[in-house]
Amino acid sequence: MNKIWDFIAENPMAAVVAGGEIGFWVAIVAGLAARYLLKLKRTSAVLLLLTPVIDLVVLVATVIDLRNGATANFVHGLAAVYLGFSVVFGHSMIKWADVRFAHRFAGGPPPPPKPRGREKLRAEWRDWVKCVLACGLAAGVLLLLIFMVGDTEQVEPLWGWLPRLGVVTAIWFATGPLWQELSPKDERVKEGARR
């Protein structure tokens, strides 16, 4: 436990990124609880609208930290990646949680079954395209941070994140749409017929 506190003391941005992720989920759960348990629709909307604000806070804290002379490290790059994925996948994650919360606490319909067959293939392609968009947004934020700070030595570790984003998209492609494409056609037809 001491190592975690030492890491956070040396890298305060780690606490900001972790706090952003925790805050994201707290805002979602609080927003859904306000909507379905307390019947406070306006409060729910405000809490759910906090999710992009939390992303913005993480980005601003990263910029301030770098502009104040901090040498970029893994955590600064992670903040940019967090922002990209949170912006692109945030709405669908809220929607996913909303359906389950409504079903569990408000008598809403059950969540739809997991897609199968061709529907699964389309979903894999859709998610991969979202991954490419998230990585593109993260790359844009990284480049913005690099050029805003301008000191080559200070931001050198941020350049290392760009190839990582390429690796993420390649792995996502291989384990998502490509895997689904290469799965035996009989299996996809059987899966579609079972629905």
mmCIF file of C-alpha atoms in Angstrom:
data_model
loop_
_atom_site.group_PDB
_atom_site.id
_atom_site.type_symbol
_atom_site.label_atom_id
_atom_site.label_comp_id
_atom_site.label_asym_id
_atom_site.label_seq_id
_atom_site.Cartn_x
_atom_site.Cartn_y
_atom_site.Cartn_z
ATOM 1 C CA MET A 1 0.000 0.000 0.000
ATOM 2 C CA ASN A 2 2.897 2.350 0.713
ATOM 3 C CA LYS A 3 4.133 1.885 -2.864
ATOM 4 C CA ILE A 4 0.801 3.131 -4.198
ATOM 5 C CA TRP A 5 0.937 6.244 -2.012
ATOM 6 C CA ASP A 6 4.574 6.824 -3.001
ATOM 7 C CA PHE A 7 3.636 6.535 -6.696
ATOM 8 C CA ILE A 8 0.778 9.020 -6.266
ATOM 9 C CA ALA A 9 3.026 11.403 -4.315
ATOM 10 C CA GLU A 10 5.558 11.287 -7.169
ATOM 11 C CA ASN A 11 2.853 11.422 -9.863
ATOM 12 C CA PRO A 12 -0.071 13.581 -8.735
ATOM 13 C CA MET A 13 -1.560 13.246 -12.213
ATOM 14 C CA ALA A 14 -2.151 9.559 -11.423
ATOM 15 C CA ALA A 15 -4.583 10.657 -8.721
ATOM 16 C CA VAL A 16 -6.278 13.022 -11.176
ATOM 17 C CA VAL A 17 -6.729 10.286 -13.802
ATOM 18 C CA ALA A 18 -7.915 7.752 -11.200
ATOM 19 C CA GLY A 19 -10.219 10.374 -9.700
ATOM 20 C CA GLY A 20 -11.565 11.121 -13.174
ATOM 21 C CA GLU A 21 -12.407 7.470 -13.797
ATOM 22 C CA ILE A 22 -13.973 7.070 -10.356
ATOM 23 C CA GLY A 23 -15.851 10.352 -10.779
ATOM 24 C CA PHE A 24 -17.138 9.215 -14.186
ATOM 25 C CA TRP A 25 -18.737 6.087 -12.707
ATOM 26 C CA VAL A 26 -19.955 7.885 -9.570
ATOM 27 C CA ALA A 27 -21.691 10.491 -11.760
ATOM 28 C CA ILE A 28 -23.324 7.735 -13.821
ATOM 29 C CA VAL A 29 -24.515 5.725 -10.814
ATOM 30 C CA ALA A 30 -25.681 8.856 -8.986
ATOM 31 C CA GLY A 31 -27.456 10.101 -12.108
ATOM 32 C CA LEU A 32 -29.242 6.806 -12.647
ATOM 33 C CA ALA A 33 -30.124 6.520 -8.950
ATOM 34 C CA ALA A 34 -31.577 10.046 -9.062
ATOM 35 C CA ARG A 35 -33.588 9.140 -12.156
ATOM 36 C CA TYR A 36 -34.962 5.760 -11.151
ATOM 37 C CA LEU A 37 -34.890 5.628 -7.367
ATOM 38 C CA LEU A 38 -35.505 9.244 -6.397
ATOM 39 C CA LYS A 39 -37.515 10.257 -9.512
ATOM 40 C CA LEU A 40 -35.420 13.435 -9.866
ATOM 41 C CA LYS A 41 -35.113 13.759 -13.654
ATOM 42 C CA ARG A 42 -33.421 17.177 -13.703
ATOM 43 C CA THR A 43 -30.906 16.149 -11.061
ATOM 44 C CA SER A 44 -30.277 12.978 -13.037
ATOM 45 C CA ALA A 45 -29.647 14.953 -16.219
ATOM 46 C CA VAL A 46 -27.214 17.286 -14.444
ATOM 47 C CA LEU A 47 -25.300 14.378 -12.904
ATOM 48 C CA LEU A 48 -25.062 12.561 -16.239
ATOM 49 C CA LEU A 49 -23.925 15.771 -17.937
ATOM 50 C CA LEU A 50 -21.043 15.905 -15.444
ATOM 51 C CA THR A 51 -19.306 13.029 -17.248
ATOM 52 C CA PRO A 52 -17.860 15.199 -20.054
ATOM 53 C CA VAL A 53 -17.031 17.896 -17.484
ATOM 54 C CA ILE A 54 -14.938 15.326 -15.607
ATOM 55 C CA ASP A 55 -13.097 14.547 -18.861
ATOM 56 C CA LEU A 56 -12.437 18.241 -19.350
ATOM 57 C CA VAL A 57 -11.095 18.581 -15.788
ATOM 58 C CA VAL A 58 -8.632 15.734 -16.397
ATOM 59 C CA LEU A 59 -7.459 17.383 -19.633
ATOM 60 C CA VAL A 60 -7.085 20.830 -18.050
ATOM 61 C CA ALA A 61 -5.167 19.360 -15.089
ATOM 62 C CA THR A 62 -2.825 17.605 -17.531
ATOM 63 C CA VAL A 63 -2.185 20.805 -19.469
ATOM 64 C CA ILE A 64 -1.597 22.793 -16.270
ATOM 65 C CA ASP A 65 0.789 20.165 -14.924
ATOM 66 C CA LEU A 66 2.843 20.150 -18.126
ATOM 67 C CA ARG A 67 2.777 23.939 -18.494
ATOM 68 C CA ASN A 68 4.068 24.232 -14.919
ATOM 69 C CA GLY A 69 7.174 22.319 -15.958
ATOM 70 C CA ALA A 70 6.343 18.703 -15.101
ATOM 71 C CA THR A 71 8.165 16.216 -17.273
ATOM 72 C CA ALA A 72 5.637 14.146 -19.165
ATOM 73 C CA ASN A 73 5.387 10.531 -18.107
ATOM 74 C CA PHE A 74 3.160 7.505 -18.611
ATOM 75 C CA VAL A 75 0.308 9.084 -16.631
ATOM 76 C CA HIS A 76 0.134 12.217 -18.809
ATOM 77 C CA GLY A 77 -0.225 10.004 -21.867
ATOM 78 C CA LEU A 78 -2.790 7.884 -20.063
ATOM 79 C CA ALA A 79 -4.833 11.034 -19.379
ATOM 80 C CA ALA A 80 -5.033 11.713 -23.135
ATOM 81 C CA VAL A 81 -6.014 8.105 -23.864
ATOM 82 C CA TYR A 82 -8.595 8.191 -21.051
ATOM 83 C CA LEU A 83 -10.105 11.312 -22.575
ATOM 84 C CA GLY A 84 -10.299 9.800 -26.074
ATOM 85 C CA PHE A 85 -11.972 6.592 -24.946
ATOM 86 C CA SER A 86 -14.255 8.321 -22.462
ATOM 87 C CA VAL A 87 -15.550 10.767 -25.069
ATOM 88 C CA VAL A 88 -16.106 8.121 -27.756
ATOM 89 C CA PHE A 89 -17.407 5.279 -25.578
ATOM 90 C CA GLY A 90 -18.965 7.361 -22.770
ATOM 91 C CA HIS A 91 -22.433 7.655 -24.293
ATOM 92 C CA SER A 92 -22.708 3.937 -25.041
ATOM 93 C CA MET A 93 -21.454 3.073 -21.528
ATOM 94 C CA ILE A 94 -24.104 5.342 -20.005
ATOM 95 C CA LYS A 95 -26.747 3.791 -22.264
ATOM 96 C CA TRP A 96 -25.593 0.271 -21.280
ATOM 97 C CA ALA A 97 -25.801 1.145 -17.567
ATOM 98 C CA ASP A 98 -29.136 2.949 -18.020
ATOM 99 C CA VAL A 99 -30.856 -0.115 -19.532
ATOM 100 C CA ARG A 100 -29.642 -2.361 -16.716
ATOM 101 C CA PHE A 101 -30.486 0.151 -13.982
ATOM 102 C CA ALA A 102 -33.972 0.714 -15.397
ATOM 103 C CA HIS A 103 -34.581 -3.031 -15.556
ATOM 104 C CA ARG A 104 -33.296 -3.688 -12.063
ATOM 105 C CA PHE A 105 -34.815 -0.755 -10.193
ATOM 106 C CA ALA A 106 -37.666 0.624 -12.297
ATOM 107 C CA GLY A 107 -39.322 -2.378 -13.919
ATOM 108 C CA GLY A 108 -37.920 -1.546 -17.332
ATOM 109 C CA PRO A 109 -37.497 -4.128 -20.057
ATOM 110 C CA PRO A 110 -34.618 -6.575 -19.722
ATOM 111 C CA PRO A 111 -31.373 -5.745 -21.503
ATOM 112 C CA PRO A 112 -31.301 -6.998 -25.068
ATOM 113 C CA PRO A 113 -29.613 -10.371 -25.590
ATOM 114 C CA LYS A 114 -26.005 -10.354 -26.682
ATOM 115 C CA PRO A 115 -25.771 -10.072 -30.442
ATOM 116 C CA ARG A 116 -25.064 -13.227 -32.406
ATOM 117 C CA GLY A 117 -24.225 -14.125 -35.975
ATOM 118 C CA ARG A 118 -24.208 -11.257 -38.458
ATOM 119 C CA GLU A 119 -25.453 -8.854 -35.802
ATOM 120 C CA LYS A 120 -22.402 -9.735 -33.675
ATOM 121 C CA LEU A 121 -20.137 -9.124 -36.666
ATOM 122 C CA ARG A 122 -21.694 -5.696 -37.272
ATOM 123 C CA ALA A 123 -21.321 -4.866 -33.571
ATOM 124 C CA GLU A 124 -17.636 -5.862 -33.639
ATOM 125 C CA TRP A 125 -16.993 -3.635 -36.659
ATOM 126 C CA ARG A 126 -18.913 -0.751 -35.041
ATOM 127 C CA ASP A 127 -16.901 -1.063 -31.816
ATOM 128 C CA TRP A 128 -13.631 -1.241 -33.730
ATOM 129 C CA VAL A 129 -14.487 1.945 -35.643
ATOM 130 C CA LYS A 130 -15.225 3.585 -32.284
ATOM 131 C CA CYS A 131 -11.831 2.347 -31.050
ATOM 132 C CA VAL A 132 -10.154 3.953 -34.079
ATOM 133 C CA LEU A 133 -12.008 7.213 -33.350
ATOM 134 C CA ALA A 134 -11.027 7.070 -29.666
ATOM 135 C CA CYS A 135 -7.382 6.449 -30.551
ATOM 136 C CA GLY A 136 -7.527 9.243 -33.132
ATOM 137 C CA LEU A 137 -8.922 11.641 -30.545
ATOM 138 C CA ALA A 138 -6.294 10.522 -28.016
ATOM 139 C CA ALA A 139 -3.563 11.033 -30.631
ATOM 140 C CA GLY A 140 -4.914 14.518 -31.339
ATOM 141 C CA VAL A 141 -4.859 15.379 -27.632
ATOM 142 C CA LEU A 142 -1.323 13.988 -27.315
ATOM 143 C CA LEU A 143 -0.142 16.100 -30.253
ATOM 144 C CA LEU A 144 -1.900 19.138 -28.795
ATOM 145 C CA LEU A 145 -0.108 18.598 -25.472
ATOM 146 C CA ILE A 146 3.226 18.075 -27.236
ATOM 147 C CA PHE A 147 2.945 21.258 -29.266
ATOM 148 C CA MET A 148 1.472 23.337 -26.428
ATOM 149 C CA VAL A 149 4.393 22.543 -24.158
ATOM 150 C CA GLY A 150 6.966 22.749 -26.944
ATOM 151 C CA ASP A 151 9.949 21.536 -24.917
ATOM 152 C CA THR A 152 11.112 18.410 -26.760
ATOM 153 C CA GLU A 153 12.752 16.759 -23.752
ATOM 154 C CA GLN A 154 9.818 17.512 -21.450
ATOM 155 C CA VAL A 155 7.259 15.842 -23.723
ATOM 156 C CA GLU A 156 9.353 13.062 -25.254
ATOM 157 C CA PRO A 157 7.474 10.264 -23.399
ATOM 158 C CA LEU A 158 4.213 11.427 -24.980
ATOM 159 C CA TRP A 159 5.497 10.508 -28.444
ATOM 160 C CA GLY A 160 5.733 6.901 -27.246
ATOM 161 C CA TRP A 161 1.964 6.768 -26.855
ATOM 162 C CA LEU A 162 1.300 7.189 -30.591
ATOM 163 C CA PRO A 163 2.608 3.732 -31.577
ATOM 164 C CA ARG A 164 0.806 2.251 -28.563
ATOM 165 C CA LEU A 165 -2.457 3.583 -29.942
ATOM 166 C CA GLY A 166 -1.678 1.807 -33.209
ATOM 167 C CA VAL A 167 -1.075 -1.419 -31.289
ATOM 168 C CA VAL A 168 -4.386 -0.995 -29.446
ATOM 169 C CA THR A 169 -6.301 -0.614 -32.720
ATOM 170 C CA ALA A 170 -4.505 -3.614 -34.240
ATOM 171 C CA ILE A 171 -5.213 -5.847 -31.238
ATOM 172 C CA TRP A 172 -8.842 -4.677 -31.113
ATOM 173 C CA PHE A 173 -9.172 -5.435 -34.834
ATOM 174 C CA ALA A 174 -7.632 -8.907 -34.478
ATOM 175 C CA THR A 175 -9.686 -9.894 -31.426
ATOM 176 C CA GLY A 176 -12.895 -8.228 -32.609
ATOM 177 C CA PRO A 177 -14.004 -8.011 -36.222
ATOM 178 C CA LEU A 178 -11.259 -10.187 -37.721
ATOM 179 C CA TRP A 179 -11.862 -12.946 -35.171
ATOM 180 C CA GLN A 180 -15.588 -12.782 -35.840
ATOM 181 C CA GLU A 181 -15.030 -12.758 -39.627
ATOM 182 C CA LEU A 182 -12.794 -15.820 -39.425
ATOM 183 C CA SER A 183 -15.058 -17.776 -37.097
ATOM 184 C CA PRO A 184 -16.647 -20.694 -38.921
ATOM 185 C CA LYS A 185 -19.626 -19.568 -41.008
ATOM 186 C CA ASP A 186 -21.658 -22.569 -39.737
ATOM 187 C CA GLU A 187 -21.176 -21.297 -36.193
ATOM 188 C CA ARG A 188 -22.410 -17.805 -37.095
ATOM 189 C CA VAL A 189 -25.438 -19.236 -38.887
ATOM 190 C CA LYS A 190 -26.223 -21.513 -35.901
ATOM 191 C CA GLU A 191 -25.866 -18.591 -33.519
ATOM 192 C CA GLY A 192 -28.208 -16.477 -35.647
ATOM 193 C CA ALA A 193 -30.728 -19.325 -35.871
ATOM 194 C CA ARG A 194 -30.791 -19.774 -32.068
ATOM 195 C CA ARG A 195 -32.157 -16.262 -31.569
#
